[in-house]
Coordinates of C-alpha atoms in Angstrom, one line a residue:
Chain A
M4 CA -21.6 3.5 -4.2
V5 CA -18.0 2.6 -3.5
D6 CA -16.6 -0.3 -5.5
A7 CA -13.6 -1.7 -3.6
R8 CA -13.6 -5.2 -5.1
G9 CA -10.1 -6.6 -5.9
L10 CA -8.3 -4.2 -3.5
L11 CA -6.2 -5.3 -0.6
C12 CA -6.7 -3.7 2.8
P13 CA -6.5 -0.9 3.8
M14 CA -7.6 0.5 0.4
P15 CA -11.3 -0.4 0.8
V16 CA -11.5 1.4 4.2
I17 CA -9.6 4.4 2.8
M18 CA -12.0 4.7 -0.1
V19 CA -15.0 4.5 2.3
Q20 CA -13.4 7.0 4.7
K21 CA -12.9 9.5 1.8
E22 CA -16.5 9.2 0.8
V23 CA -17.8 9.5 4.3
K24 CA -15.5 12.6 5.0
A25 CA -16.4 14.3 1.7
N26 CA -20.2 13.7 1.5
A27 CA -21.3 12.4 4.9
P28 CA -23.9 10.3 3.2
Q29 CA -27.0 9.1 5.1
T30 CA -26.8 5.8 3.2
L31 CA -23.8 4.2 1.4
E32 CA -23.3 1.0 -0.5
V33 CA -19.9 -0.6 -0.6
L34 CA -18.9 -3.6 -2.7
V35 CA -16.0 -5.8 -1.5
D36 CA -14.8 -9.2 -2.5
D37 CA -13.0 -10.6 0.5
V38 CA -13.8 -11.4 4.1
C39 CA -10.9 -9.2 5.4
A40 CA -12.3 -6.1 3.6
K41 CA -15.8 -6.9 4.7
E42 CA -14.7 -7.1 8.3
N43 CA -12.6 -3.9 8.2
V44 CA -15.2 -1.8 6.3
T45 CA -17.9 -3.0 8.6
R46 CA -15.8 -2.0 11.7
F47 CA -15.1 1.4 10.2
G48 CA -18.8 2.0 9.3
K49 CA -19.8 1.2 12.8
S50 CA -17.1 3.5 14.3
Q51 CA -18.6 6.3 12.2
G52 CA -22.1 5.7 13.6
Y53 CA -23.6 3.7 10.7
K54 CA -25.6 0.6 10.9
V55 CA -24.0 -1.9 8.5
A56 CA -26.0 -4.6 6.7
V57 CA -24.1 -7.3 4.8
S58 CA -25.5 -9.2 1.9
D59 CA -23.8 -11.7 -0.4
T60 CA -23.3 -10.9 -4.1
D61 CA -22.1 -13.0 -7.0
D62 CA -18.4 -12.2 -6.4
G63 CA -18.3 -11.0 -2.8
Y64 CA -20.4 -8.8 -0.5
K65 CA -22.5 -5.7 -0.5
L66 CA -22.3 -3.6 2.6
T67 CA -25.1 -1.1 3.2
F68 CA -24.5 1.7 5.6
T69 CA -27.4 3.6 7.1
K70 CA -27.5 6.3 9.7
Chain B
M11 CA -12.8 0.8 17.3
K12 CA -11.0 0.5 20.6
K13 CA -12.4 -3.0 21.3
V14 CA -9.6 -5.6 21.7
N15 CA -9.7 -8.3 19.0
W16 CA -8.6 -11.3 21.0
W17 CA -7.8 -13.4 17.9
V18 CA -5.0 -11.0 17.1
V19 CA -3.7 -11.0 20.7
I20 CA -3.8 -14.8 20.8
S21 CA -2.0 -15.0 17.5
G22 CA 0.6 -12.5 18.7
V23 CA 1.2 -14.5 21.9
C24 CA 1.4 -17.8 19.9
V25 CA 3.9 -16.3 17.4
G26 CA 6.0 -15.1 20.4
I27 CA 5.9 -18.5 22.0
A28 CA 6.6 -20.2 18.6
S29 CA 9.7 -18.0 18.2
L30 CA 11.0 -18.8 21.7
V31 CA 10.4 -22.5 21.2
L32 CA 12.0 -22.6 17.8
T33 CA 15.1 -20.8 19.2
L34 CA 15.2 -23.3 22.1
L35 CA 15.0 -26.1 19.5
G36 CA 17.9 -24.8 17.4
N37 CA 17.0 -21.7 15.4
P38 CA 19.5 -18.8 15.8
K39 CA 19.1 -16.5 18.8
N40 CA 16.5 -13.7 18.3
M41 CA 15.7 -15.4 15.0
G42 CA 13.0 -17.9 16.1
F43 CA 10.9 -16.5 13.3
C44 CA 12.1 -14.2 10.6
I45 CA 10.4 -14.1 7.2
A46 CA 13.2 -12.2 5.5
C47 CA 16.0 -14.3 6.9
F48 CA 14.3 -17.6 6.2
E49 CA 13.4 -16.6 2.6
R50 CA 17.0 -15.6 2.3
D51 CA 18.1 -19.0 3.5
I52 CA 15.7 -20.7 1.1
A53 CA 17.2 -18.6 -1.7
G54 CA 20.6 -20.0 -0.6
A55 CA 19.3 -23.6 -0.4
L56 CA 18.1 -23.3 -4.0
S57 CA 21.5 -22.0 -5.0
L58 CA 20.2 -18.5 -6.0
H59 CA 23.0 -17.1 -3.9
S60 CA 26.2 -18.6 -2.7
A61 CA 26.6 -17.2 0.8
A62 CA 27.6 -20.5 2.4
K63 CA 26.5 -19.5 5.9
V64 CA 22.9 -18.8 5.1
Q65 CA 21.6 -21.7 3.1
Y66 CA 18.8 -23.9 4.5
L67 CA 15.3 -24.9 3.3
R68 CA 13.4 -23.3 6.2
P69 CA 10.1 -25.1 6.7
E70 CA 8.7 -22.2 8.6
I71 CA 8.1 -20.4 5.3
M72 CA 6.3 -23.3 3.7
G73 CA 4.4 -24.0 6.9
I74 CA 3.0 -20.4 7.0
V75 CA 1.8 -20.6 3.4
L76 CA 0.3 -24.1 3.9
G77 CA -1.3 -23.2 7.3
A78 CA -3.0 -20.2 5.8
F79 CA -4.0 -22.2 2.7
I80 CA -5.6 -25.0 4.8
I81 CA -7.5 -22.7 7.1
A82 CA -8.6 -20.6 4.1
L83 CA -10.0 -23.7 2.4
I84 CA -11.8 -24.7 5.5
T85 CA -13.4 -21.2 6.1
K86 CA -14.0 -20.8 2.3
E87 CA -11.8 -17.7 2.2
F88 CA -9.5 -19.3 -0.4
K89 CA -10.0 -17.2 -3.5
P90 CA -7.6 -17.2 -6.5
K91 CA -7.0 -13.5 -7.5
A92 CA -4.3 -11.7 -9.4
G93 CA -3.7 -8.8 -11.7
S94 CA -2.9 -5.9 -9.3
S95 CA 0.3 -4.5 -10.8
P96 CA 2.3 -7.7 -10.5
A97 CA 5.6 -6.4 -11.9
T98 CA 5.5 -3.4 -9.5
R99 CA 4.8 -5.8 -6.6
F100 CA 7.8 -8.0 -7.7
V101 CA 10.1 -5.0 -7.6
L102 CA 8.7 -3.8 -4.3
G103 CA 9.1 -7.3 -2.9
A104 CA 12.8 -7.2 -3.8
V105 CA 13.2 -3.7 -2.5
V106 CA 11.6 -4.6 0.9
M107 CA 13.9 -7.6 1.2
I108 CA 17.1 -5.6 0.4
G109 CA 16.1 -3.1 3.1
A110 CA 15.3 -5.9 5.6
L111 CA 18.6 -7.6 5.0
A112 CA 20.5 -4.3 5.5
F113 CA 19.0 -4.3 9.0
L114 CA 19.2 -8.1 9.3
G115 CA 15.5 -8.9 9.8
C116 CA 11.9 -8.4 8.7
P117 CA 9.4 -6.5 10.9
L118 CA 8.7 -9.7 12.7
R119 CA 12.4 -10.2 13.6
M120 CA 12.6 -6.6 14.5
V121 CA 9.9 -7.2 17.1
I122 CA 11.6 -10.4 18.2
R123 CA 14.9 -8.5 18.5
I124 CA 13.3 -5.8 20.6
G125 CA 11.9 -8.5 22.8
G126 CA 15.5 -9.8 23.3
G127 CA 16.6 -6.3 24.4
D128 CA 18.4 -5.4 21.1
V129 CA 18.6 -1.6 21.2
N130 CA 19.5 -1.5 17.5
A131 CA 16.1 -2.9 16.7
M132 CA 14.4 -0.4 19.1
I133 CA 16.1 2.4 17.1
A134 CA 15.3 0.7 13.8
L135 CA 11.6 0.7 14.9
L136 CA 11.7 4.5 14.5
G137 CA 12.8 4.1 10.9
F138 CA 10.1 1.5 10.4
V139 CA 7.4 3.8 11.8
L140 CA 8.7 6.7 9.7
G141 CA 8.5 4.5 6.6
V142 CA 5.0 3.4 7.4
F143 CA 4.0 7.0 8.1
I144 CA 5.4 8.1 4.7
G145 CA 3.5 5.2 3.0
T146 CA 0.2 6.3 4.6
I147 CA 0.7 9.8 3.3
F148 CA 0.7 8.3 -0.2
L149 CA -2.2 6.1 0.5
K150 CA -4.2 9.2 1.5
R151 CA -3.0 10.9 -1.7
G152 CA -4.6 8.2 -3.7
F153 CA -1.8 5.6 -4.1
N154 CA -3.3 2.5 -5.6
L155 CA -1.8 -0.5 -7.4
K156 CA -5.2 -1.1 -9.0
R157 CA -7.6 -4.0 -8.4
A158 CA -7.0 -7.7 -8.7
Y159 CA -9.5 -9.9 -10.6
N160 CA -10.7 -13.4 -10.0
A161 CA -8.2 -15.9 -11.5
P162 CA -8.2 -19.6 -12.4
L163 CA -7.8 -22.1 -9.6
V164 CA -4.2 -22.9 -10.7
E165 CA -3.1 -19.4 -10.0
G166 CA -4.3 -19.7 -6.4
Y167 CA -2.8 -23.1 -6.0
T168 CA 0.7 -22.1 -7.3
M169 CA 2.2 -20.9 -4.0
P170 CA 0.8 -23.7 -1.9
T171 CA 2.0 -26.3 -4.5
I172 CA 5.5 -24.8 -4.5
S173 CA 5.5 -24.9 -0.7
L174 CA 4.4 -28.5 -0.6
A175 CA 7.0 -29.4 -3.2
L176 CA 9.7 -27.8 -1.1
V177 CA 8.6 -29.6 2.0
V178 CA 8.8 -32.9 0.1
V179 CA 12.3 -32.0 -1.2
G180 CA 13.3 -31.1 2.4
L181 CA 12.0 -34.4 3.7
I182 CA 13.1 -36.9 1.1
A183 CA 15.8 -35.3 -1.0
P184 CA 17.8 -32.9 1.2
V185 CA 20.9 -33.7 -0.8
A186 CA 19.4 -31.9 -3.7
I187 CA 19.6 -28.6 -2.0
K188 CA 22.4 -26.6 -0.3
M189 CA 22.6 -26.6 3.5
S190 CA 25.0 -24.5 5.6
V191 CA 27.5 -26.4 7.7
E192 CA 28.3 -23.3 9.8
G193 CA 26.7 -20.0 10.5
P194 CA 23.0 -19.1 11.0
G195 CA 21.9 -21.4 8.2
S196 CA 23.3 -24.4 10.1
M197 CA 21.3 -23.6 13.2
H198 CA 17.8 -24.9 12.9
A199 CA 15.0 -26.6 14.7
P200 CA 14.1 -30.1 13.6
F201 CA 12.4 -29.9 10.2
L202 CA 9.0 -31.5 11.0
I203 CA 8.6 -29.7 14.3
A204 CA 9.3 -26.3 12.7
L205 CA 6.9 -27.2 9.9
A206 CA 4.2 -28.1 12.4
I207 CA 4.7 -24.9 14.5
A208 CA 4.6 -22.8 11.3
L209 CA 1.4 -24.5 10.1
V210 CA -0.3 -23.3 13.3
V211 CA 1.2 -19.8 13.0
G212 CA 0.1 -19.6 9.4
A213 CA -3.4 -20.6 10.3
L214 CA -3.6 -18.2 13.2
A215 CA -2.1 -15.3 11.1
Q216 CA -4.7 -16.0 8.4
K217 CA -7.6 -16.0 10.9
S218 CA -6.5 -12.9 12.8
R219 CA -5.0 -10.9 9.8
L220 CA -1.9 -10.4 11.9
C221 CA 0.4 -8.0 10.1
M222 CA 3.4 -6.1 11.5
V223 CA 2.9 -3.2 9.1
G224 CA -0.8 -3.1 9.4
G225 CA -0.7 -2.4 13.2
V226 CA 1.2 0.8 12.8
R227 CA -0.5 1.7 9.5
D228 CA -4.1 1.4 10.8
A229 CA -3.3 3.2 14.0
I230 CA -2.0 6.2 11.9
L231 CA -4.8 6.0 9.3
F232 CA -7.9 5.3 11.3
G233 CA -7.0 5.3 15.0
D234 CA -7.7 1.5 14.7
F235 CA -5.5 -0.4 17.1
K236 CA -6.7 -3.9 16.3
L237 CA -3.6 -5.2 14.6
L238 CA -1.3 -3.2 16.8
Y239 CA -2.4 -5.4 19.7
G240 CA -0.8 -8.4 17.9
F241 CA 2.4 -6.4 17.4
V242 CA 2.5 -5.6 21.1
A243 CA 1.5 -9.1 22.2
I244 CA 4.5 -10.5 20.4
I245 CA 6.9 -8.1 22.1
V246 CA 5.5 -8.7 25.5
T247 CA 5.5 -12.5 25.1
I248 CA 9.1 -12.5 23.9
I249 CA 10.3 -10.2 26.7
I250 CA 8.6 -12.3 29.3
G251 CA 10.0 -15.5 27.7
N252 CA 13.5 -14.1 27.4
L253 CA 13.5 -12.9 31.0
I254 CA 12.4 -16.4 32.2
L255 CA 15.1 -18.0 30.0
G256 CA 17.7 -15.5 31.0
N257 CA 18.2 -14.4 27.4
F258 CA 17.1 -10.7 27.8
K259 CA 20.1 -8.4 27.3
L260 CA 19.4 -4.7 26.9
S261 CA 22.3 -3.5 24.8
M262 CA 23.3 -2.2 21.4
L263 CA 26.4 -4.3 21.3
S264 CA 27.0 -8.1 21.0
Q265 CA 23.5 -8.8 20.0
P266 CA 22.9 -12.1 18.0
I267 CA 23.2 -11.6 14.2
A268 CA 22.8 -7.8 14.5
H269 CA 24.9 -4.8 13.7
S270 CA 25.1 -1.5 15.4
S271 CA 25.4 0.7 12.4
T272 CA 22.5 2.9 13.4
L273 CA 21.8 5.0 10.3
W274 CA 21.6 1.9 8.0
N275 CA 19.4 0.0 10.5
V276 CA 17.0 3.0 10.5
L277 CA 17.1 3.5 6.7
G278 CA 16.8 -0.3 6.0
M279 CA 13.7 -0.5 8.1
M280 CA 12.3 2.7 6.7
V281 CA 12.4 1.0 3.2
V282 CA 10.7 -2.0 4.7
G283 CA 7.9 0.0 6.4
W284 CA 7.3 2.2 3.4
G285 CA 7.4 -0.6 0.8
S286 CA 5.2 -2.9 2.8
V287 CA 2.5 -0.3 3.2
L288 CA 2.5 0.1 -0.6
L289 CA 2.2 -3.7 -0.9
G290 CA -0.7 -3.9 1.6
G291 CA 1.2 -5.9 4.3
C292 CA 4.4 -7.1 5.8
P293 CA 6.4 -10.1 4.5
L294 CA 4.5 -12.4 6.9
R295 CA 1.2 -11.1 5.5
Q296 CA 2.3 -11.6 1.9
L297 CA 3.0 -15.3 2.7
V298 CA -0.5 -15.6 4.3
L299 CA -2.2 -13.9 1.4
A300 CA -0.3 -16.0 -1.1
G301 CA -1.6 -19.1 0.8
E302 CA -5.2 -17.7 0.4
G303 CA -4.7 -17.8 -3.3
N304 CA -3.5 -14.2 -4.1
G305 CA -1.2 -14.5 -7.1
D306 CA 0.0 -10.9 -6.7
C307 CA 1.3 -11.7 -3.2
A308 CA 2.9 -14.9 -4.5
V309 CA 4.8 -12.7 -7.1
T310 CA 5.8 -10.4 -4.2
V311 CA 7.3 -13.4 -2.3
F312 CA 9.2 -14.4 -5.5
G313 CA 10.5 -10.8 -5.7
M314 CA 11.6 -11.0 -2.0
I315 CA 13.5 -14.2 -2.7
I316 CA 15.2 -12.6 -5.7
G317 CA 16.0 -9.5 -3.6
A318 CA 17.6 -11.8 -1.0
A319 CA 19.7 -13.5 -3.7
M320 CA 20.8 -10.1 -5.0
S321 CA 21.6 -8.9 -1.5
H322 CA 24.0 -11.7 -0.9
N323 CA 25.4 -12.1 -4.4
F324 CA 26.4 -8.4 -4.4
G325 CA 27.3 -8.2 -0.8
W326 CA 24.6 -5.7 0.2
A327 CA 23.3 -7.5 3.3
G328 CA 24.3 -6.4 6.7
N329 CA 27.3 -7.9 8.4
P330 CA 26.8 -8.6 12.1
D331 CA 29.1 -7.0 14.7
S332 CA 31.8 -9.4 15.7
T333 CA 34.9 -9.8 17.9
N334 CA 38.4 -10.4 16.3
E335 CA 41.2 -12.6 17.5
L336 CA 42.5 -9.8 19.8
G337 CA 39.1 -9.6 21.5
E338 CA 38.4 -6.2 19.9
Y339 CA 34.8 -5.4 19.1
I340 CA 34.2 -4.9 15.4
V341 CA 31.1 -2.9 14.4
G342 CA 29.5 -4.5 11.4
G343 CA 27.1 -2.7 9.1
I344 CA 26.8 -2.7 5.4
S345 CA 29.2 -2.3 2.5
N346 CA 29.4 0.8 0.3
G347 CA 27.5 -1.2 -2.3
G348 CA 24.9 -2.0 0.3
K349 CA 24.6 1.7 1.2
I350 CA 24.1 2.6 -2.4
A351 CA 21.5 -0.2 -2.8
V352 CA 19.5 1.0 0.2
I353 CA 19.5 4.6 -1.2
V354 CA 18.5 3.3 -4.6
C355 CA 15.7 1.3 -2.9
I356 CA 14.4 4.5 -1.2
A357 CA 14.4 6.2 -4.6
I358 CA 12.5 3.2 -6.2
V359 CA 9.9 3.3 -3.4
L360 CA 9.5 7.0 -3.8
V361 CA 9.1 6.8 -7.6
V362 CA 6.6 3.9 -7.3
S363 CA 4.7 6.0 -4.7
L364 CA 4.5 9.0 -6.9
V365 CA 3.6 7.5 -10.2
N366 CA 0.8 5.4 -8.6
S367 CA -0.7 8.3 -6.6
K368 CA -2.4 10.1 -9.5
K369 CA -6.0 11.1 -8.9
E370 CA -8.4 8.6 -10.4
A371 CA -9.8 11.2 -12.9
K372 CA -6.3 11.9 -14.3
S373 CA -5.3 8.3 -14.5
N374 CA -8.5 7.5 -16.4
G375 CA -7.8 10.3 -18.9

């Protein structure tokens, strides 16, 4: 789980990039709280070969990466 | 990630056209749109500095904030947030502005100057890219100004309200503010037309996430060229426009409101690139995010305005090249105080980068 809520871009993408590089997870959940971060993290996930599912949460979005 | 995002390209083209039109309508040459210059002029209009030639309540700044605010309300992206190292952001805002005024322009004006053929801006671009590159090194090392939290509505409404108030003052009580009678501050497009154009630019910039720093930064960090297309679109639009209008002049010398003191152009823009990466976006992006309700970015804008006031009160801002009565070309540049200020700004950005780059585990302990 990567919690990138409250962070301006590009921090959310950098955090996800680090996690993907370090552990190459098959699945990964990312929490963000603004649309810009949601778009950028989704774009990054897809570029790394993940399918990205987006669901709403109380204070933003949960992005679920799956290989 | 190579897919072109047309929103960004359209926004870039529109910003380019807006800049050309605003210049035709009266804004200074190669300064159709400059966030740093216009915030500096507002600082002068509010009597925060007394440089008589650069005082005017530029509606472009308020228009960008309000355009972003309105579109964010419509798309439900307006979200009051604050609490991400506001004092650090205030200082970085001031530092970025001092660097920008040493060069005589923000990243947006640098791009506009490049589109006018200003070789000084082309060279300054190298400093800007170097600054962005250094900033990305710290981002990779764990630089983080910590998260913001949801804030009360009033926090998010602060910047749009101030912007609206300044528009009202500009419209009904211009005698209450200072306005230049000569120099760049006296050159401006009609207030309401400039405001209308800026509202569109602000809305487009919010929608597309246009950011002059983000383009170079994301290309370096992720090989993501999305925002860079906007950067390039502005340059191409301005070059084409200036060629059509006969205003393109490829030269280092005699460029409008520019100096050819290369080292300080480069170092000034290096500070701007580096500081803006730490802030999460260029001066334009800070205005847009402030319009979306981000209180930290509003504080950054206030820091920029104070930085502008300091630059002019202490004589740190760049002096344009000029010609004296004998027709001799006088190279401008910055004063010794300005040189020291730029070096101190580099030191401040370095310290901020280092102290905020600790590993998470260490900072929690």
